[in-house]
Each structure stands twice: as structure tokens, then as C-alpha cells.
Coordinates of C-alpha atoms in Angstrom, one line a residue:
X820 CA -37.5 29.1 5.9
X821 CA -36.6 26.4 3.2
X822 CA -33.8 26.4 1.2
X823 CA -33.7 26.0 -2.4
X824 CA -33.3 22.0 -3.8
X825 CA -29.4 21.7 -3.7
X826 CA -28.4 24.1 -0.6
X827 CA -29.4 22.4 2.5
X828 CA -26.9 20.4 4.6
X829 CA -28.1 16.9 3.5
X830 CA -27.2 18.2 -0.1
X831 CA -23.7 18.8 0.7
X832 CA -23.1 15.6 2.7
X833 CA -24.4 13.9 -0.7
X834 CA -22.0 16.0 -2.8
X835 CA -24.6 18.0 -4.5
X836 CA -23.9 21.7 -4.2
X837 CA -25.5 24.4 -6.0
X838 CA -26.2 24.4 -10.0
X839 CA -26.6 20.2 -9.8
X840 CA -24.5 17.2 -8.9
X841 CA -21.4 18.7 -7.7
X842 CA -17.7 17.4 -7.5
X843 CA -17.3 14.3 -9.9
X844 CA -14.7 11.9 -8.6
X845 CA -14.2 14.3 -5.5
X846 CA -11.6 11.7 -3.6
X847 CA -9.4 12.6 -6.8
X848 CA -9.2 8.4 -7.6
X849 CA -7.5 7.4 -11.2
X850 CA -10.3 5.0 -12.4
X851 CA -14.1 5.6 -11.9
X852 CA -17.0 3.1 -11.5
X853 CA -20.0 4.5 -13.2
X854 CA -23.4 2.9 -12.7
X855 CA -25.6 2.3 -15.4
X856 CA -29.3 1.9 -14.6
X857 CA -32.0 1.3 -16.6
X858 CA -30.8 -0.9 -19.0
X859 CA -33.2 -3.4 -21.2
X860 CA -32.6 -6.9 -19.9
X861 CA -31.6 -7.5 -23.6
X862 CA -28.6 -5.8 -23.3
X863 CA -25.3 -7.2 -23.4
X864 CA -22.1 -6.7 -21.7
X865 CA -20.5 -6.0 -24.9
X866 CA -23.2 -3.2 -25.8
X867 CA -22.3 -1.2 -23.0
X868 CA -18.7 -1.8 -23.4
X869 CA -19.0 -0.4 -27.0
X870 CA -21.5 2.4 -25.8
X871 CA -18.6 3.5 -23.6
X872 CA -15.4 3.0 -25.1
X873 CA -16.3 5.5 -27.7
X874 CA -15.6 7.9 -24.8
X875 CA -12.0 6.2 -24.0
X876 CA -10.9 2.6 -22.1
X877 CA -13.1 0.7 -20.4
X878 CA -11.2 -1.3 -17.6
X879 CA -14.4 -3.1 -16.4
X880 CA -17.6 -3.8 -17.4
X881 CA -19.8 -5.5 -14.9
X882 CA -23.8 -6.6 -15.6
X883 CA -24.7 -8.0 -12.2
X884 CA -27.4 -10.9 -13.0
X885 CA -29.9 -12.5 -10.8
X886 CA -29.0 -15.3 -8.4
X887 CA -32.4 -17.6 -9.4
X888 CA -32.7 -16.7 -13.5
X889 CA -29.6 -16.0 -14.1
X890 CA -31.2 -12.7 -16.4
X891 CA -29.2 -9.3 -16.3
X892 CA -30.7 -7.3 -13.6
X893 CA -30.9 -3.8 -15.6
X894 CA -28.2 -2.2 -14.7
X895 CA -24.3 -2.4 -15.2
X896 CA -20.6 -0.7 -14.0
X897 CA -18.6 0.5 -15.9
X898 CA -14.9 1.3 -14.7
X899 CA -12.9 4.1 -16.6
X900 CA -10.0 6.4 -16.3
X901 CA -11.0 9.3 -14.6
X902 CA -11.2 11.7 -16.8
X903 CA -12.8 9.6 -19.7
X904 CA -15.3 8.4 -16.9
X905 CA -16.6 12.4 -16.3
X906 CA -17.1 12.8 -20.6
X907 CA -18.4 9.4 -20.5
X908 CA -21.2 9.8 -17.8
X909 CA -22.1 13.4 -19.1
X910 CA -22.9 11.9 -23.0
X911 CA -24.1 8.7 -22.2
X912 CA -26.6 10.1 -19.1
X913 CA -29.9 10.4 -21.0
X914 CA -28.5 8.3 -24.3
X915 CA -30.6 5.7 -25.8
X916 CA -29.6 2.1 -25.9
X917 CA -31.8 -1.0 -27.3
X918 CA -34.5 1.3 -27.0
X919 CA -34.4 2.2 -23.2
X920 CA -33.0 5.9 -21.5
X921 CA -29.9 5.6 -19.8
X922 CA -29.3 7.1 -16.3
X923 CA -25.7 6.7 -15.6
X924 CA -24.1 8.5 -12.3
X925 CA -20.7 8.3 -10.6
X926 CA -21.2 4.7 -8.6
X927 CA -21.4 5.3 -4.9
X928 CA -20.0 2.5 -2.5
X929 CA -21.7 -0.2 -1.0
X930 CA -24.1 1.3 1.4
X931 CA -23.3 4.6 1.0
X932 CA -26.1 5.7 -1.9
X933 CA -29.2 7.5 -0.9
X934 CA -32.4 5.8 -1.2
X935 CA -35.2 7.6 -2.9
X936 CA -38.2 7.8 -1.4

């Protein structure tokens, strides 16, 4: 028998439980990194700076770029206390900036994210 999207064990390794993404910042750290994907490659460092600092202080603000172009690759971190990071990432996730949807999520570390399929 299957179980509903969100109960199975591969959920809970990821840290989704039941009722959607479950346990922001669960190793109880003081700053968080949030990703930010999606981004135009207009966008500027100091637009998502300013996006985010309306939510409280942003510690870092990274926009990884490509190694040949040098362009912004369309996506950012962001670094926050965290508390500020958990308001942030819930009013920013879905938020519009230079004309492109946001999807922001707690960063994971190197190599540990889940690849979609």
C-alpha cells in the first residue's frame, strides 16, 4: 500500500514530515543560508539584499556567476539570523522580483540536496 506524499521514510530522512516541509533550521544553528532560485540573470546582488533585509539583517549575500561569461547563474544565498531567515523564506517564497517567481528554501549543504527527477 502507498503512503500519502510526505509520510514515507525517504520523506523523513529529507526533513519533510506531514502538512509540508517540516523543521526549518532543525540543527538549531544561529544564522541560516537560504537559497534563492530562479532569479532573472538581471538581477543584482543588491536587489536581493534589499528584497531580504526588509525581513531583518542580511549577513551574506552570494550570486554564484559562471566561470566562462562571468553572467549570474540565477540563483543566490542569502545568510540571515535564524529567526529572520524562517519569516524571510516564508514571504519571499513565491514573491516576484524583476519579473521572475522566486523559489527560496532553507540551503542544504554541499551534496546533501535531493535531485529532482
Amino acid at each position: 500500500e502507498s503512503k500519502p506524499r510526505g509520510e514515507g521514510p525517504a520523506d523523513r530522512s529529507r526533513g519533510v514530515g506531514p502538512g509540508g516541509a517540516g523543521g526549518f533550521n532543525p540543527t538549531g544553528r544561529e544564522e541560516v543560508k537560504l537559497y534563492v532560485g530562479n532569479l532573472s540573470f538581471e538581477t543584482t546582488e543588491e536587489s536581493v539584499r534589499g528584497l531580504f533585509e526588509q525581513y531583518g539583517q542580511v549577513t551574506d549575500c552570494f550570486l554564484p556567476t559562471d566561470r566562462d561569461s562571468g553572467r549570474v547563474r540565477g540563483f543566490a544565498f542569502v545568510t540571515m539570523p535564524a529567526k529572520e531567515a524562517e519569516t524571510a523564506c516564508s514571504k519571499t517564497n513565491g514573491a516576484e522580483l524583476d519579473g521572475r517567481t522566486l523559489r527560496v528554501n532553507e540551503a542544504q549543504p554541499k551534496g546533501a540536496g535531493g535531485g529532482g527527477g
